[in-house]
Coordinates of C-alpha atoms and ligand atoms in Angstrom, one line a residue:
Chain A
X15 CA 124.5 88.7 107.9
X16 CA 126.8 89.2 104.9
X17 CA 125.4 88.7 101.4
X18 CA 128.1 86.0 100.9
X19 CA 126.5 83.9 103.7
X20 CA 123.1 84.2 102.1
X21 CA 124.5 83.0 98.8
X22 CA 126.0 80.0 100.6
X23 CA 122.8 78.9 102.3
X24 CA 120.9 79.3 99.0
X25 CA 123.6 77.5 97.0
X26 CA 123.1 80.5 94.7
X27 CA 124.9 81.8 91.7
X28 CA 126.0 85.5 91.8
X29 CA 125.3 87.0 88.4
X30 CA 126.2 90.6 89.2
X31 CA 127.9 92.5 92.1
X32 CA 130.5 90.0 93.0
X33 CA 132.5 92.8 94.6
X34 CA 129.8 93.6 97.1
X35 CA 129.4 90.2 98.8
X36 CA 130.8 91.6 102.1
X37 CA 127.8 94.0 102.5
X38 CA 125.6 93.4 105.5
X39 CA 121.9 92.7 105.1
X40 CA 119.3 92.4 107.9
X41 CA 115.8 92.0 106.5
X42 CA 114.1 89.9 103.9
X43 CA 110.9 90.5 101.9
X44 CA 109.5 87.9 99.5
X45 CA 107.1 89.1 96.8
X46 CA 106.3 88.9 93.1
X47 CA 104.3 92.2 93.4
X48 CA 106.5 95.2 93.1
X49 CA 104.1 97.8 94.6
X50 CA 104.1 95.8 97.8
X51 CA 107.9 96.0 97.8
X52 CA 107.6 99.8 97.2
X53 CA 105.6 100.3 100.5
X54 CA 108.6 99.2 102.6
X55 CA 111.1 101.5 104.2
X56 CA 113.6 99.2 105.9
X57 CA 117.3 99.5 105.1
X58 CA 119.6 96.5 104.5
X59 CA 116.7 94.7 102.8
X60 CA 117.0 91.7 100.5
X61 CA 114.3 91.1 98.0
X62 CA 113.4 87.5 97.2
X63 CA 111.3 87.2 94.1
X64 CA 110.4 84.9 91.2
X65 CA 109.7 87.9 88.9
X66 CA 112.6 88.2 86.5
X67 CA 112.0 91.4 84.5
X68 CA 113.3 94.9 84.3
X69 CA 110.7 96.2 86.7
X70 CA 112.2 94.1 89.5
X71 CA 115.5 95.9 89.0
X72 CA 113.8 99.3 88.7
X73 CA 111.9 98.7 91.9
X74 CA 115.1 97.8 93.7
X75 CA 116.7 100.9 92.3
X76 CA 113.9 103.2 93.6
X77 CA 113.6 101.5 97.0
X78 CA 117.4 101.5 97.5
X79 CA 117.5 97.6 97.7
X80 CA 121.1 96.4 97.2
X81 CA 120.5 92.6 96.9
X82 CA 117.9 90.6 94.9
X83 CA 117.5 86.9 95.0
X84 CA 115.7 85.2 92.1
X85 CA 114.1 81.9 93.1
X86 CA 112.5 79.0 91.2
X87 CA 115.5 78.9 88.9
X88 CA 114.5 82.1 87.2
X89 CA 117.3 83.5 85.0
X90 CA 118.4 87.1 85.2
X91 CA 118.3 88.6 81.7
X92 CA 121.1 90.8 80.2
X93 CA 119.3 94.2 80.3
X94 CA 118.6 93.5 84.0
X95 CA 122.3 93.0 84.7
X96 CA 123.2 96.2 82.9
X97 CA 121.0 98.4 85.1
X98 CA 121.8 96.4 88.3
X99 CA 125.6 96.9 87.7
X100 CA 125.1 100.6 87.2
X101 CA 123.4 100.8 90.6
X102 CA 125.9 98.4 92.4
X103 CA 123.3 95.7 93.2
X104 CA 124.0 92.1 93.9
X105 CA 121.8 89.7 91.9
X106 CA 121.7 86.0 92.9
X107 CA 120.0 83.1 91.0
X108 CA 118.8 80.2 93.1
X109 CA 117.2 76.9 92.0
X110 CA 115.0 76.5 95.2
X111 CA 111.3 77.3 95.5
X112 CA 110.3 80.6 97.2
X113 CA 109.3 78.6 100.3
X114 CA 112.5 76.7 100.5
X115 CA 114.7 79.8 99.9
X116 CA 112.8 81.8 102.5
X117 CA 113.0 79.0 105.1
X118 CA 116.7 78.7 104.6
X119 CA 117.3 82.5 104.9
X120 CA 115.1 82.7 108.0
X121 CA 117.1 79.9 109.7
X122 CA 120.3 81.7 108.8
X123 CA 119.1 84.7 110.6
X124 CA 117.5 87.0 108.0
X125 CA 114.6 88.9 109.7
X126 CA 111.1 89.6 108.5
X127 CA 110.1 93.2 107.9
X128 CA 106.6 92.6 109.5
Chain B
X19 CA 115.1 123.7 87.5
X20 CA 112.5 122.1 85.2
X21 CA 112.5 118.7 83.5
X22 CA 110.1 116.9 81.2
X23 CA 109.8 113.2 80.3
X24 CA 107.5 111.4 77.9
X25 CA 106.0 108.0 78.8
X26 CA 104.7 105.4 76.4
X27 CA 101.6 103.5 77.5
X28 CA 102.0 99.7 77.5
X29 CA 105.8 99.8 77.2
X30 CA 107.1 98.1 80.3
X31 CA 110.6 97.9 79.0
X32 CA 110.9 101.6 79.4
X33 CA 108.8 102.0 82.6
X34 CA 111.0 103.6 85.3
X35 CA 113.4 105.3 82.9
X36 CA 112.1 108.8 83.8
X37 CA 112.1 108.0 87.6
X38 CA 115.7 106.8 87.2
X39 CA 116.7 110.0 85.5
X40 CA 115.1 112.1 88.2
X41 CA 116.8 110.0 90.9
X42 CA 120.2 110.7 89.3
X43 CA 119.5 114.5 89.3
X44 CA 118.4 114.6 92.9
X45 CA 121.5 112.6 94.0
X46 CA 123.7 115.1 92.1
X47 CA 121.9 118.0 93.9
X48 CA 122.7 116.3 97.3
X49 CA 119.0 116.0 98.3
X50 CA 118.9 113.9 101.5
X51 CA 118.5 110.2 100.6
X52 CA 115.2 109.6 102.6
X53 CA 113.6 112.5 100.6
X54 CA 114.9 111.1 97.3
X55 CA 113.5 107.7 98.2
X56 CA 110.0 109.1 99.0
X57 CA 110.0 111.2 95.8
X58 CA 111.2 108.5 93.4
X59 CA 109.0 105.8 94.9
X60 CA 105.9 108.0 94.4
X61 CA 107.1 109.1 90.9
X62 CA 107.8 105.5 89.8
X63 CA 104.3 104.4 91.0
X64 CA 102.9 107.2 88.9
X65 CA 105.0 106.4 85.9
X66 CA 104.1 102.7 86.0
X67 CA 100.4 103.7 86.3
X68 CA 100.6 105.6 83.0
X69 CA 102.4 102.6 81.4
X70 CA 99.9 100.1 82.9
X71 CA 96.6 102.0 82.6
X72 CA 96.9 104.9 80.1
X73 CA 97.9 105.5 76.4
X74 CA 100.7 108.0 76.8
X75 CA 101.7 110.7 79.1
X76 CA 104.2 113.3 80.3
X77 CA 106.0 113.8 83.6
X78 CA 107.0 117.4 84.6
X79 CA 109.4 117.8 87.5
X80 CA 110.2 121.2 89.0
X81 CA 113.0 121.4 91.6
X82 CA 113.2 124.5 93.8
X83 CA 115.2 125.1 97.0
X84 CA 112.3 124.3 99.3
X85 CA 110.2 121.9 97.3
X86 CA 109.9 119.5 94.4
X87 CA 106.7 119.6 92.3
X88 CA 105.8 116.7 90.1
X89 CA 103.0 116.6 87.6
X90 CA 102.1 113.3 85.8
X91 CA 99.6 114.0 83.0
X92 CA 98.3 111.3 80.7
X93 CA 95.9 110.6 77.9
X94 CA 93.9 107.5 78.8
X95 CA 90.7 106.0 80.1
X96 CA 90.7 108.2 83.2
X97 CA 89.6 107.1 86.7
X98 CA 85.8 107.0 87.2
X99 CA 85.9 106.9 91.0
X100 CA 89.1 108.4 92.5
X101 CA 88.1 107.6 96.1
X102 CA 87.8 103.9 95.2
X103 CA 91.0 103.9 93.3
X104 CA 92.8 105.4 96.3
X105 CA 91.8 102.3 98.5
X106 CA 94.5 99.8 99.2
X107 CA 94.0 96.7 97.1
X108 CA 91.7 98.2 94.5
X109 CA 93.0 97.4 91.0
X110 CA 91.7 97.1 87.5
X111 CA 95.1 95.9 86.2
X112 CA 95.0 93.5 83.3
X113 CA 96.5 90.1 83.4
X114 CA 99.4 91.4 81.3
X115 CA 100.1 94.1 83.8
X116 CA 100.0 91.6 86.7
X117 CA 102.5 89.4 84.9
X118 CA 104.9 92.4 84.9
X119 CA 104.6 92.5 88.8
X120 CA 102.0 95.2 89.2
X121 CA 98.3 95.3 90.1
X122 CA 98.5 95.0 93.9
X123 CA 96.3 98.2 94.1
X124 CA 99.0 99.7 96.3
X125 CA 100.4 102.4 93.9
X126 CA 98.1 105.3 94.6
X127 CA 97.9 104.7 98.4
X128 CA 101.7 104.5 98.5
X129 CA 102.0 107.8 96.5
X130 CA 99.8 109.4 99.1
X131 CA 102.0 108.0 101.9
X132 CA 105.2 109.3 100.4
X133 CA 104.2 112.7 99.1
X134 CA 103.5 115.7 101.3
X135 CA 100.7 116.7 99.0
X136 CA 98.8 114.6 96.4
X137 CA 96.1 115.8 94.1
X138 CA 94.4 113.7 91.4
X139 CA 92.0 114.9 88.8
X140 CA 90.6 112.8 86.0
X141 CA 88.2 112.9 83.1
X142 CA 86.8 109.5 81.9
X143 CA 87.8 108.8 78.4
X144 CA 90.3 111.7 78.3
X145 CA 93.0 111.2 80.9
X146 CA 94.4 111.8 84.4
X147 CA 96.5 114.4 86.1
X148 CA 98.4 113.5 89.3
X149 CA 100.2 116.3 91.1
X150 CA 102.4 115.7 94.0
X151 CA 104.6 117.9 96.2
X152 CA 107.5 117.0 98.5
X153 CA 109.0 119.7 100.8
X154 CA 112.7 119.7 101.2
X155 CA 112.9 121.5 104.6
X156 CA 111.1 118.9 106.6
X157 CA 107.8 120.8 106.6
X158 CA 105.3 118.0 106.1
Ligands
ATP225 N1 96.9 107.0 85.2 C1 95.8 106.2 85.3 N2 94.8 106.1 84.3 C2 93.7 105.4 84.5 N3 93.5 104.6 85.5 C3 94.3 104.7 86.6 C4 95.5 105.5 86.5 N4 96.2 105.3 87.7 C5 95.5 104.5 88.4 N5 94.3 104.1 87.8 C6 93.3 103.2 88.3 O1 93.3 103.2 89.7 C7 93.6 101.8 90.1 C8 94.5 101.8 91.4 O2 95.8 102.3 91.0 P1 97.0 101.8 91.9 O3 98.2 102.4 91.4 O4 96.7 102.1 93.4 O5 97.0 100.2 91.7 P2 97.4 99.4 90.5 O6 98.1 100.2 89.5 O7 96.2 98.7 89.9 O8 98.4 98.3 91.1 P3 99.8 98.6 91.8 O9 100.1 100.1 91.7 O10 99.8 98.1 93.2 O11 100.8 97.8 90.9 C9 94.1 101.1 88.9 O12 94.0 99.7 88.9 C10 93.4 101.8 87.8 O13 92.1 101.3 87.7
MG226 MG1 99.8 101.4 90.2

């Protein structure tokens, strides 16, 4: 699916990377623990997290993750946007709980990694 | 080519800066992306370990045509039982570290998975040295 579709089902707000909404994503991984994220090697992965700090962005950078969804109404902070823009990531804020967001994404066709 | 970076223990706002710099360099050198990912994931885990568990440290990276050598040396509490620390899920991370998104006990096992060679030595109360090698010609 395209990132734009995912933003739609989450009724999300794109805070960075507006120009990359046509990129394709295939897998989703939901976690607030970054070392678990760093064990994955899937491409076209979306990270769904409630952790809104710089390490979330650094983790996405190291793991080549191009799209991060922040659930539970967590706000993306300015230093995060700066690094995310530099690495051409899409950051999306979403007011739903992790469970709700993940259920919607799964219904929309995003696949689990394992 | 040799590079050196300093790491401040406890400072999560800077954690990952060194790994990010190394990633930029490897991209410029046209190292294949899967190798870059393995190296920077292992390096970042090592960098975060210094921030999370030690007082301060240094990262040394040496890039040669066939291999990349990384040494992460810190002053800190050291690791009393390295075999135990290498097990998936083992973590002594503080509550503050967990709130930063770390403390799954996956860092060291993941470094082992991504590196072609990993060597850890540690002295309790003094510090830890983590050395890892990744080969660039597919020789694993
Ligand atoms: N540089 C270090 N200095 C002192 N202790 C360390 C160091 N690196 C790792 N350790 C010890 O080894 C344990 C396991 O490390 P590991 O990186 O696997 O997990 P973690 O850092 O606790 O959590 P995670 O990496 O999953 O976020 C740590 O909890 C800590 O007790
Ligand atoms: Mg760790």
